[in-house]
Coordinates of C-alpha atoms and ligand atoms in Angstrom, one line a residue:
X3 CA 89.8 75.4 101.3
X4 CA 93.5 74.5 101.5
X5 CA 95.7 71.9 99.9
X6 CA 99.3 71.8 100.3
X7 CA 100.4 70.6 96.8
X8 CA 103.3 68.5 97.8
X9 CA 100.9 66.1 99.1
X10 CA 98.7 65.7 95.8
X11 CA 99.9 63.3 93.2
X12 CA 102.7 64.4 91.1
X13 CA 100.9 65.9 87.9
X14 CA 97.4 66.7 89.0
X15 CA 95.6 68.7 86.8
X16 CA 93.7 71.5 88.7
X17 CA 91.2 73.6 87.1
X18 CA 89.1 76.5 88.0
X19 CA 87.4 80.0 86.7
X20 CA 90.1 82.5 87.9
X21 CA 93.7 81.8 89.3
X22 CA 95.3 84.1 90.9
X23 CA 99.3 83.9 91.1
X24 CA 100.6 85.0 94.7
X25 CA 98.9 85.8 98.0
X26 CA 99.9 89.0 98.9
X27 CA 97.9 92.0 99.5
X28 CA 97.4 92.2 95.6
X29 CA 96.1 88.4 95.6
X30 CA 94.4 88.0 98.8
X31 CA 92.6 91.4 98.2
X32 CA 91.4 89.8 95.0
X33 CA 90.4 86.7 96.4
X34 CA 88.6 87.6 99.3
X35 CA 85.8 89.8 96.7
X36 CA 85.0 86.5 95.0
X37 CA 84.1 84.1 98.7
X38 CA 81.0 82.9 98.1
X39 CA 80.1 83.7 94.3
X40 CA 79.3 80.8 92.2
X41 CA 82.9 80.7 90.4
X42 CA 86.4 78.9 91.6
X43 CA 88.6 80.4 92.6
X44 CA 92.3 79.0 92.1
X45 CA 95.1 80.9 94.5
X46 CA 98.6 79.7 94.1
X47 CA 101.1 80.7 96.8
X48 CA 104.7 79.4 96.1
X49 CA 105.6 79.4 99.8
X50 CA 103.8 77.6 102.9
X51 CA 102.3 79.8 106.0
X52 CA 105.4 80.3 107.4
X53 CA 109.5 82.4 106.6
X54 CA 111.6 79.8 105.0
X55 CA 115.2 80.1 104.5
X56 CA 114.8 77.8 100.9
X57 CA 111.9 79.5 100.1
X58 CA 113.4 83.2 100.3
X59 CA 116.2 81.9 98.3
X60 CA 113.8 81.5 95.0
X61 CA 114.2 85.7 95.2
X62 CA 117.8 85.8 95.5
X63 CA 118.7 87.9 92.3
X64 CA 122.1 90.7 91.3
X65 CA 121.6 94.0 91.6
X66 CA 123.7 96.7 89.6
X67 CA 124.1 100.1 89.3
X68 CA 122.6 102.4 92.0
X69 CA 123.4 100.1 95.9
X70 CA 120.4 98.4 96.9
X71 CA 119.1 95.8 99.5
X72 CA 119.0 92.0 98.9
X73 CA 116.4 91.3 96.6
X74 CA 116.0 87.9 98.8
X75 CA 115.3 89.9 101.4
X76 CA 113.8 92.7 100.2
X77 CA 110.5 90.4 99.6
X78 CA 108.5 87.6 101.2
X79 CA 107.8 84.1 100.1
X80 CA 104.9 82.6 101.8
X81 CA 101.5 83.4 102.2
X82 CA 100.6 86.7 103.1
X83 CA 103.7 88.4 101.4
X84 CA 105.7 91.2 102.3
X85 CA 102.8 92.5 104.2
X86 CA 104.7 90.1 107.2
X87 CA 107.3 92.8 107.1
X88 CA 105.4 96.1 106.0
X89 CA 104.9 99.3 108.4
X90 CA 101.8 99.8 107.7
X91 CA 102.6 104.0 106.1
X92 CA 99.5 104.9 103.7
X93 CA 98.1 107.7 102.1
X94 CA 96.8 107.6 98.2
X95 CA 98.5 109.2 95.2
X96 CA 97.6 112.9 94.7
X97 CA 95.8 114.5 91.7
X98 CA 99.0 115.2 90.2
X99 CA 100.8 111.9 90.4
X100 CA 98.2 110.1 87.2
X101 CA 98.8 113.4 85.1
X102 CA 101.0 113.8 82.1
X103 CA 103.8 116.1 83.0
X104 CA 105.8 118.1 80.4
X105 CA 108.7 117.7 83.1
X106 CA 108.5 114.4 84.5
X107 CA 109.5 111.8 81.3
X108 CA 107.2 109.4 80.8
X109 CA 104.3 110.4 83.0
X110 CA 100.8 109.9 83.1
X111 CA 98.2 107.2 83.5
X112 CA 95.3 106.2 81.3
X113 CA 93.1 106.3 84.7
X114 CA 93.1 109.8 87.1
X115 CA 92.6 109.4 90.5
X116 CA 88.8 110.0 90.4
X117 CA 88.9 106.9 89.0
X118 CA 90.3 105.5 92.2
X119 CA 88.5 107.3 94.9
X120 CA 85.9 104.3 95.5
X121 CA 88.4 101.7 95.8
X122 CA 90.8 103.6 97.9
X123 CA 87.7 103.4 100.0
X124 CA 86.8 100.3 99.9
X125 CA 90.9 99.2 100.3
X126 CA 90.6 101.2 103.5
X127 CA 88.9 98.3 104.9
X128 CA 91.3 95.6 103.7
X129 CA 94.0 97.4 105.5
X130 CA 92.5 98.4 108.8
X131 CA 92.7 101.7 108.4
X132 CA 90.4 105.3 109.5
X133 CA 88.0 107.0 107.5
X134 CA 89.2 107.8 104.1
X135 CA 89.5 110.9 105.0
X136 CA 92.9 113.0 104.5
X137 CA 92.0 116.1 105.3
X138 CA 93.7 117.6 108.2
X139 CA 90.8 119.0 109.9
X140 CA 89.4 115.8 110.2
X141 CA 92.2 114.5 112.2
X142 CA 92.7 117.7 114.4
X143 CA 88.6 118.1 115.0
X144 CA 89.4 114.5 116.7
X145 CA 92.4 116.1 118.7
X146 CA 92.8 119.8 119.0
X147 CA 96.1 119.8 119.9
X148 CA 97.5 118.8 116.5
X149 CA 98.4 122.6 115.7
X150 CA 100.0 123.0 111.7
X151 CA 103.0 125.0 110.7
X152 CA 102.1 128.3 109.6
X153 CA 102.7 128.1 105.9
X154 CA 100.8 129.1 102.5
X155 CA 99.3 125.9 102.0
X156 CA 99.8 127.4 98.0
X157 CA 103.4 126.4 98.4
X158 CA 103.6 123.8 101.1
X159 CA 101.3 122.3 102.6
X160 CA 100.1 119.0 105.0
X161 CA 99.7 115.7 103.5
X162 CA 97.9 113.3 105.5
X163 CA 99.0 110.0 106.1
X164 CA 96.9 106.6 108.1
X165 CA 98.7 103.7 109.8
X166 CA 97.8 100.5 109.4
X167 CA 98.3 98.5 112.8
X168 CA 100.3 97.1 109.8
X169 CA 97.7 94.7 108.8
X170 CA 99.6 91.0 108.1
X171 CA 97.7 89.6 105.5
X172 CA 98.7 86.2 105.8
X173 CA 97.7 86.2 109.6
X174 CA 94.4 88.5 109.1
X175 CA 92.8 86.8 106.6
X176 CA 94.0 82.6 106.5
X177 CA 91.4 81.3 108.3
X178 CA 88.9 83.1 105.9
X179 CA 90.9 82.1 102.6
X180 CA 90.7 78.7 104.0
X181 CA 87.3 78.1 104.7
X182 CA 86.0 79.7 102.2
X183 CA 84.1 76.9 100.1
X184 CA 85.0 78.5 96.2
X185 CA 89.1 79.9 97.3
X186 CA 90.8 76.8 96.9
X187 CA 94.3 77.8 98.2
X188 CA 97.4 75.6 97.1
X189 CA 100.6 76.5 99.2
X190 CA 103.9 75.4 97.8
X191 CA 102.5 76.0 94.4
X192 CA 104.8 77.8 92.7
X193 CA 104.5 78.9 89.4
X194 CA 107.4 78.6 87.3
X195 CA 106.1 79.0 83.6
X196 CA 102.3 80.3 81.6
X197 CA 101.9 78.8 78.8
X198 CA 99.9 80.4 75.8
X199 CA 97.7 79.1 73.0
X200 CA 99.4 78.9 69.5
X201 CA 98.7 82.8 68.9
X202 CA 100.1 83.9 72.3
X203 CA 96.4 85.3 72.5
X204 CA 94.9 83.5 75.2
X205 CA 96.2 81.8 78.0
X206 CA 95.9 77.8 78.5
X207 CA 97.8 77.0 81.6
X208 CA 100.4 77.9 84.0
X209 CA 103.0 75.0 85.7
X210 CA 103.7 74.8 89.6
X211 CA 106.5 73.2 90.8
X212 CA 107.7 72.5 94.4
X213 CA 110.6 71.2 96.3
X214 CA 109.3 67.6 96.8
X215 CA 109.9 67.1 92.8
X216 CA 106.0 67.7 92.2
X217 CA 104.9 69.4 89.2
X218 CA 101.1 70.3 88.5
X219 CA 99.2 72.0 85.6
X220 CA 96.7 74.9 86.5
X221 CA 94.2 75.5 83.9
X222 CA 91.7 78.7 84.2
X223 CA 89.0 81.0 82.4
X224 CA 91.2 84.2 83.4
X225 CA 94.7 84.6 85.1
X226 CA 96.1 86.9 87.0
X227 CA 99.4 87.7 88.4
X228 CA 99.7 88.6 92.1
X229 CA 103.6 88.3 92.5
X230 CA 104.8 91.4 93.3
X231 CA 106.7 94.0 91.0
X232 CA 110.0 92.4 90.6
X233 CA 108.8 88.2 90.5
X234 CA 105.6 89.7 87.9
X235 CA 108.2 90.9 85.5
X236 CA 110.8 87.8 86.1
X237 CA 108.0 85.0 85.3
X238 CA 106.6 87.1 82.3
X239 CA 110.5 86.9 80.6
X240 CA 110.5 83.5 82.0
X241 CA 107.7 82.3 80.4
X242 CA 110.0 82.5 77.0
X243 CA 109.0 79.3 75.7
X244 CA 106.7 80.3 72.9
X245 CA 108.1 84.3 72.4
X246 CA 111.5 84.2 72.9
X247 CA 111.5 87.9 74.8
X248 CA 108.7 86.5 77.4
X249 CA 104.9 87.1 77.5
X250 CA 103.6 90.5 76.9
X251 CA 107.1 91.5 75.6
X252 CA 106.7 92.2 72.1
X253 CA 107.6 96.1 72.4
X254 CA 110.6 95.2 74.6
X255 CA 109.0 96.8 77.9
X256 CA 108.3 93.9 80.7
X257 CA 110.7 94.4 83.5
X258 CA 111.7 98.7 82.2
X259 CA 110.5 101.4 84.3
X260 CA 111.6 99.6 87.7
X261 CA 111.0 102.4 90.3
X262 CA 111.2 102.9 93.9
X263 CA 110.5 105.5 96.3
X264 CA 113.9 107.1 97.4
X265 CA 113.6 107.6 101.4
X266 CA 116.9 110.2 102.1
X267 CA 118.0 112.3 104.9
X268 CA 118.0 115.6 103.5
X269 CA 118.0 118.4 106.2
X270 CA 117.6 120.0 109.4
X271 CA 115.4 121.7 111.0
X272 CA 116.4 124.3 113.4
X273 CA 113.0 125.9 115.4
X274 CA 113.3 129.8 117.3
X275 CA 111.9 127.8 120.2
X276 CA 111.1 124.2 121.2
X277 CA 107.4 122.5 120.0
X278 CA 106.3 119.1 119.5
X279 CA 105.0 119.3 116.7
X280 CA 102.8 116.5 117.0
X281 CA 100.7 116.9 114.2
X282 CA 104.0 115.5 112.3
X283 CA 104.8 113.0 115.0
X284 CA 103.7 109.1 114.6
X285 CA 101.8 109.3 117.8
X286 CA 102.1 105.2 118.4
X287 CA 98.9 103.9 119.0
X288 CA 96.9 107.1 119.1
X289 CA 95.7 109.2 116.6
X290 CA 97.1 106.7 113.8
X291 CA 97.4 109.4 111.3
X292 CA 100.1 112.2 110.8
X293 CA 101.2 115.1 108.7
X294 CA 104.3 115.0 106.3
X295 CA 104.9 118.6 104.3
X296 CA 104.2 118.3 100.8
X297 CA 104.9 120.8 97.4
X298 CA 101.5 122.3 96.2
X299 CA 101.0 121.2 92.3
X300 CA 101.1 124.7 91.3
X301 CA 104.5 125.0 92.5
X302 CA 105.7 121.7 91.5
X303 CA 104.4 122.5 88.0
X304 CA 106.4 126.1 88.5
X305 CA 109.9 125.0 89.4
X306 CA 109.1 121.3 87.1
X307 CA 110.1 118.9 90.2
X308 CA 109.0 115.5 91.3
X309 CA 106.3 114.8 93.7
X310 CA 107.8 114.0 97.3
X311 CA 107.4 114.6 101.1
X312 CA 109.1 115.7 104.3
X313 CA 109.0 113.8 107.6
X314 CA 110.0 114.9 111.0
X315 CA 112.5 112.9 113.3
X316 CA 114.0 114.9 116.5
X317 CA 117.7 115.6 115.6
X318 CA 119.0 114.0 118.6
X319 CA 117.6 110.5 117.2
X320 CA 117.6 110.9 113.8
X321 CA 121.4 111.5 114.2
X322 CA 122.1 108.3 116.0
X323 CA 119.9 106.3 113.6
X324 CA 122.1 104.0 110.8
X325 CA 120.9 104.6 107.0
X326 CA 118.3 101.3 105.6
X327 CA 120.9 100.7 103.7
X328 CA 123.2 100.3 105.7
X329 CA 120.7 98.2 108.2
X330 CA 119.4 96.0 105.7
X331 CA 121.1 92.7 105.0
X332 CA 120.6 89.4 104.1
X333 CA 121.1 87.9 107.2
X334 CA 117.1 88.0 108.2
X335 CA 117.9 88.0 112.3
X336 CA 120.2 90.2 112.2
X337 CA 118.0 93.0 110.2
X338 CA 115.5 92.3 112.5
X339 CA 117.5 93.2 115.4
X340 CA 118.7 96.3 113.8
X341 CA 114.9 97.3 112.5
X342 CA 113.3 96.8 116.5
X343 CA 116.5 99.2 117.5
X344 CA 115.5 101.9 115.1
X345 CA 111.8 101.3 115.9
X346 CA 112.3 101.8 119.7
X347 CA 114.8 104.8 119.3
X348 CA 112.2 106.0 116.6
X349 CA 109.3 105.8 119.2
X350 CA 111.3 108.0 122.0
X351 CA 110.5 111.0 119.4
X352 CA 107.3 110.9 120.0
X353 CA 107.2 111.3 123.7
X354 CA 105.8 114.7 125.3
X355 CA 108.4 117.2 125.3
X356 CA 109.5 119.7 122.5
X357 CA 112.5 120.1 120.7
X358 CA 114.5 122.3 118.8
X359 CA 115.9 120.3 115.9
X360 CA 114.3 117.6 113.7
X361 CA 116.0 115.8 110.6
X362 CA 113.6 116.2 107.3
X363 CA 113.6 112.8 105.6
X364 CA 112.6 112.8 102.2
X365 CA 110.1 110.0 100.8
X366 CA 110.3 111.0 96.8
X367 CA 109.3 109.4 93.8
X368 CA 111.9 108.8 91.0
X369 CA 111.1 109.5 87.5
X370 CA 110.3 106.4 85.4
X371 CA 113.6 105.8 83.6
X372 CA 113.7 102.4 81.2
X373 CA 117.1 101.8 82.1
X374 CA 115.8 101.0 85.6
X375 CA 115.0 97.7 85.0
X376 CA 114.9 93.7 85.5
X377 CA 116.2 91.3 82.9
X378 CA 116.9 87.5 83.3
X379 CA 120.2 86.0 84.8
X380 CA 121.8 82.7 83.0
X381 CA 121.9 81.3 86.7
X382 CA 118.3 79.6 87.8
X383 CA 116.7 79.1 91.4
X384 CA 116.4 75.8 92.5
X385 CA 113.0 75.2 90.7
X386 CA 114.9 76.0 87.4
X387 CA 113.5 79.5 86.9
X388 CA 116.3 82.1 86.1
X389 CA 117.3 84.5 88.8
X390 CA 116.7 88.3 88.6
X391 CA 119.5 90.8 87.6
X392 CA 118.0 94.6 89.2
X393 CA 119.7 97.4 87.4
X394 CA 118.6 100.5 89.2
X395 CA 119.5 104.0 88.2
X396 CA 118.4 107.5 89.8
X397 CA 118.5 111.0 87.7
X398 CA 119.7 114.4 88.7
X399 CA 116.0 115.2 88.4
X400 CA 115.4 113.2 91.6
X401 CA 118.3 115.3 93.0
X402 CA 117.0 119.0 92.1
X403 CA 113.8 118.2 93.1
X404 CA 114.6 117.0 96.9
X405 CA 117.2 120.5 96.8
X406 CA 113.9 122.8 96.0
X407 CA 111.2 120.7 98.3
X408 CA 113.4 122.1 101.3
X409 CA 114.5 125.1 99.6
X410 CA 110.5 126.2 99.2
X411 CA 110.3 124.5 103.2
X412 CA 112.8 126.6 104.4
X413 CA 111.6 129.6 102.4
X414 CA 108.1 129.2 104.3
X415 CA 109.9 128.8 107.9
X416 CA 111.9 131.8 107.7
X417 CA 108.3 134.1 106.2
X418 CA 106.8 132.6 109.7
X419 CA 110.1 133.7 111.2
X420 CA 109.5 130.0 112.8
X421 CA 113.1 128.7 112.2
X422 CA 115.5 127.9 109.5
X423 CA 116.5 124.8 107.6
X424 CA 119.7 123.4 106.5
X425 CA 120.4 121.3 103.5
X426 CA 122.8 118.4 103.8
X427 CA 126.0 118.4 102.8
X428 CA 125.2 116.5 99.1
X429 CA 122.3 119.1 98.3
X430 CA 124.5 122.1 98.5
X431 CA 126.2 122.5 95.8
X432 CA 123.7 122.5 92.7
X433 CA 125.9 121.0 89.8
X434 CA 126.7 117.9 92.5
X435 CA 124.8 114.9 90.3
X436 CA 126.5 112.5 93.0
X437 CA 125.0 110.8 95.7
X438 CA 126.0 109.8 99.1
X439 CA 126.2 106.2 100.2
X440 CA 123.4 106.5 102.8
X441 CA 120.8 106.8 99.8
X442 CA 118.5 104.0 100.0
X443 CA 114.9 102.9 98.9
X444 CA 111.7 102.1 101.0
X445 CA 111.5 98.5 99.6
X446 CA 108.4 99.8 96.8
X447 CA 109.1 98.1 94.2
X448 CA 106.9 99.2 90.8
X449 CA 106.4 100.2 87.1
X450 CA 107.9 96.8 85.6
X451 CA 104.5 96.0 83.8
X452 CA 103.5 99.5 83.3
X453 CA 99.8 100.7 82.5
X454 CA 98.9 102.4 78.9
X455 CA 96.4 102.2 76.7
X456 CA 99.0 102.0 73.7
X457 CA 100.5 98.8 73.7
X458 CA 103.6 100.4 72.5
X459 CA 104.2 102.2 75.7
X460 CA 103.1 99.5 78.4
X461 CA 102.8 96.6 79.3
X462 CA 98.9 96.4 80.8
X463 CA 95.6 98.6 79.4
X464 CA 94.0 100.8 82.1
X465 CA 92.3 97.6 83.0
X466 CA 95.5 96.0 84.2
X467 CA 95.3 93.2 81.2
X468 CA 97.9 92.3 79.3
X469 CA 98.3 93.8 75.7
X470 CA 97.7 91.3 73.6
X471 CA 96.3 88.5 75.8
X472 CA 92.8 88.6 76.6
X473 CA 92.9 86.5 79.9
X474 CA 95.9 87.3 81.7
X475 CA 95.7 90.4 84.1
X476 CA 98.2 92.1 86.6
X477 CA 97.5 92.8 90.2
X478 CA 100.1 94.9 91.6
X479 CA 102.2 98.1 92.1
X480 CA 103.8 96.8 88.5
X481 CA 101.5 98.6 86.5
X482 CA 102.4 101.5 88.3
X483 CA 103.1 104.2 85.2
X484 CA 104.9 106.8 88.4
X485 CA 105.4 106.0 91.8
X486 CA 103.7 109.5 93.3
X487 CA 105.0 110.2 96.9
X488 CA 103.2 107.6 99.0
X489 CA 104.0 104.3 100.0
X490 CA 102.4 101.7 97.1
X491 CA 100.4 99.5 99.1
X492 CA 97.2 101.4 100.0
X493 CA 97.3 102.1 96.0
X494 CA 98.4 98.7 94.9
X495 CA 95.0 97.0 97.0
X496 CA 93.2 100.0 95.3
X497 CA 93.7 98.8 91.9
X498 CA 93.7 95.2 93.4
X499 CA 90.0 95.6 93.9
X500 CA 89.1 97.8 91.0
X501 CA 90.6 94.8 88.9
X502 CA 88.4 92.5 89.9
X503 CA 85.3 94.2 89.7
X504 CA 86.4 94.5 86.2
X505 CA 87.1 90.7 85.9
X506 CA 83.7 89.9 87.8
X507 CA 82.1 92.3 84.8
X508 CA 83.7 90.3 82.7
X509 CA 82.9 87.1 83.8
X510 CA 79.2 88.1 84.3
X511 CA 79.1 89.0 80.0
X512 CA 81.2 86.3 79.6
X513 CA 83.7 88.6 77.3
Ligands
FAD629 C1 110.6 96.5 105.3 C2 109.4 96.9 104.4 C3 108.6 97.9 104.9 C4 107.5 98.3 104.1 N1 106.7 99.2 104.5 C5 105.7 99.7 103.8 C6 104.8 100.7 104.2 O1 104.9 101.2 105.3 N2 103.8 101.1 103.4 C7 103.5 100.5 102.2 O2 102.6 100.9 101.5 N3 104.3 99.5 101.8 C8 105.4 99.1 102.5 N4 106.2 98.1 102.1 C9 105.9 97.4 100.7 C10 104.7 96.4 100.8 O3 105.2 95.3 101.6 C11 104.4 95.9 99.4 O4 103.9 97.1 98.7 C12 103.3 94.9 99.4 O5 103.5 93.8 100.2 C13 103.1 94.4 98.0 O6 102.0 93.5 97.9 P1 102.0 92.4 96.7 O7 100.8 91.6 97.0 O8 102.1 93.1 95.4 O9 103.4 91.6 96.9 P2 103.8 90.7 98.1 O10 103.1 91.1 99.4 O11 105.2 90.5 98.1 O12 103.1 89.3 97.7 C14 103.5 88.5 96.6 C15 103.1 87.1 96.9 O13 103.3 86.3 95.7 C16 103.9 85.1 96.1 N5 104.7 84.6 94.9 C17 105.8 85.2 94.4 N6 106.2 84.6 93.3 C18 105.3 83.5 93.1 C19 105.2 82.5 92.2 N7 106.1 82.4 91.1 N8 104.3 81.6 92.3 C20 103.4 81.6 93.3 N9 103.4 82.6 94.3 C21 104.4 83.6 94.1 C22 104.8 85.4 97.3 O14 105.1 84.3 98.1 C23 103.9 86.4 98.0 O15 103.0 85.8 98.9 C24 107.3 97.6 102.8 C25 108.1 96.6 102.4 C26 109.1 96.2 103.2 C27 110.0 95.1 102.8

């Protein structure tokens, strides 16, 4: 069922067994497991079903430090979230990515990935993807002509990824959110502050406010954030009223541990003779999956780098093609313009004939770093919340580790005697800690709530609640503890849907 709340009278009190704050792929995922059980469901979306300019605005925030997009653009507003402007990239976190290691500060997850293998299953479905199946010969058993490079798969070696058509969330799933008897859906409910019980142990309500002057109280069992990484961490330190440092804040970490995937040109690939390499193409349409090249753990653990990959773009193209960063603005029509240009050059690389030279573009996870992080402005939004201030930083440990990933790629080519690859101007020299201005993110945004089981190190337990607070739980590539090399999405629904089977236990022992 759907009400807008700007036409309900001005202070209703609304009350249900489980609200959930946003509807995104986090929220909606969660919502749609509970259509047709016996509880209600409360889903707050701050926007309507539509992109407005005044709404985007509420995410307009600084950044500092390391360049980055907009952060009013770099997000949506309305229901169905950013999934309106998503590309649909997914594959899950490998075995390594939820270990503790020695090299990477502050890694490792209380949860492995075992632990997510179900759910990565089940998300499949949320997101319209194939089999979850990542195995290469899958894919080429479905087209033979997929042929791999021929490298030590001990050293490098194919990591599968799916494409989502990219599932829109807010267009895919409305008209079952809506009719569902128990989801009552209130658009233009945004939530601008959670309120506590004297302890801070338990939550008792949460406010939503909207731009015709309304302001309603939410009342609930359990609560649980949907907002996205940047907006969960903001509302947490806004929610100051009763701690001054914000909800869940007492060890100083909401908001630390910001992370993103860096996506970076890198090098070039220069082949003895001209292929397709199709297995590493996005075949539009087609086969829906493709190959990036990927560092085995053994030698990740051996020369102590991050976890990243290596995509293939003909030369020809890739060299034409402006940086993100550089394409990304704030000025919504104009990045659209600019993304369907690079989409439609981007798709003449995958057309039948071979070529000689590809650019190698890095997708990389950064180490979790507490300096990266979101704190509060002293400026608000126009529903009196304070703005977000982004400091992101990178360490040379990102830079080393995208320097050996095509050292150990290139190493491989010229053992085939296949070709030879050549680093980028800013990875040649080794002592070079700079980087260039083309350096950009792939709009993931994670790690400000992170997960641990020692409430002196995150933020959420390995059940995604909040330390402290029995009721409120976070849905969302927030509790992220590392970012692993894939996209967060496919991940974030994962845990999405792992959460509330562990809410639904819950509910069902009434704990
Ligand atoms: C250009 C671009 C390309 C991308 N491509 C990929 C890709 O290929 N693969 C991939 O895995 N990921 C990709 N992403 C990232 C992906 O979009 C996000 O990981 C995903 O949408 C996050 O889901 P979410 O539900 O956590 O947040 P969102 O989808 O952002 O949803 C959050 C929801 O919460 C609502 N909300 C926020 N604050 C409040 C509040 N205070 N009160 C009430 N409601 C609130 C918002 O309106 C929104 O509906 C891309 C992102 C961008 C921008």
């Amino acid at each position: 069922m759907h009400i807008d709340a700007r036409n309900i009278p001005d202070q209703t009190l609304i009350e249900g067994d489980i609200c959930i704050i946003g509807a995104g792929a986090a929220g909606i995922s969660m919502a749609l497991e509970w259509i047709n059980t016996p509880y209600r469901v409360i889903l707050l979306e701050g926007g309507g079903f539509e992109y407005e300019a005044q709404m985007q605005d509420l995410y307009k925030g600084k950044t500092t430090g390391q360049r980055y997009y907009p952060l009013e653009s770099a997000r949506l507003h309305y229901f169905g979230g950013t999934t309106g402007h998503w590309a649909g990239f997914c594959a899950p976190f490998d075995p390594i990515d939820f270990k503790k290691r020695d090299w990477v500060p502050h890694s490792g997850w209380p949860i492995q990935r075992e632990d997510l293998d179900s759910f990565y299953a089940r998300a499949h479905k949320n997101l319209d993807l194939g089999p979850y199946d990542y195995h290469p010969s899958y894919w080429k058993a479905k087209d033979p002509s997929l042929d791999s490079l021929p490298f030590n798969e001990a050293v490098v070696f194919n990591k599968m990824w799916q494409f989502s058509p990219p599932t829109r969330f807010g267009t895919k799933y409305k008209e079952t959110v809506v009719h569902a008897a128990n989801i009552h859906l209130y658009t233009y409910a945004n939530v601008t502050n959670i309120a506590a019980n004297e302890l801070v142990s338990t939550i008792k309500e949460v406010t939503v406010k909207n731009f015709s002057g309304k302001t309603h109280t939410v009342k609930a069992k359990y609560f649980v954030m949907a907002c996205c990484a940047i907006q969960n961490a903001r509302l947490l330190l806004a929610s100051n009223k009763q701690l001054p440092k914000g909800l869940g804040n007492r060890n100083d970490l909401v908001g630390r541990y910001f992370m993103e995937h860096l996506e970076i040109k890198s090098a070039e690939l220069w082949l003895v003779k001209p292929e397709l390499l199709k297995l590493y193409a996005i075949d539009y349409g087609k086969t829906k999956a493709r190959a990036e090249l990927a560092i085995s753990e053994e030698k990740q653990r051996e020369f102590q780098i991050l976890n990243g990959t290596a995509s293939f773009t003909p030369l020809d193209i890739a060299r034409k093609q402006p940086a993100f960063i550089d394409m990304w603005t704030a000025d919504t029509a104009q990045t659209k313009k600019n993304m369907e240009k690079f989409d439609q050059a981007e798709k003449k690389g995958s057309s039948k004939k071979g070529y000689r030279s590809f650019q190698l573009f890095t997708r990389i996870e950064q180490a979790p770093n507490p300096n990266s992080r979101i704190t509060l402005d002293t400026e608000q939004d126009a529903l009196g919340v304070p703005r977000s201030i982004l400091h992101w930083e990178l360490t040379p440990l990102e830079k080393r580790s995208i320097r050996t990933i095509y050292e150990l790629i290139g190493q491989q080519l010229g053992i085939a005697s296949k070709g030879r690859v050549r680093l980028m101007e800013y990875l040649q020299a080794e002592n070079d800690k700079t980087w260039p201005e083309f350096t950009g993110g792939g709009w993931h945004h994670m790690g400000t709530t992170r997960m641990s089981n020692d409430p002196n190190l995150g933020v959420v337990d390995a059940n995604c609640k909040v330390h402290g607070i029995n009721n409120l739980f976070i849905a969302g590539s927030s509790c992220y503890v590392t970012a692993g090399a894939p996209n967060p999405t496919l991940t974030l629904v994962a845990l999405a849907l792992r959460l509330s089977d562990h809410i639904k236990s819950r509910v069902a022992t009434k704990a």
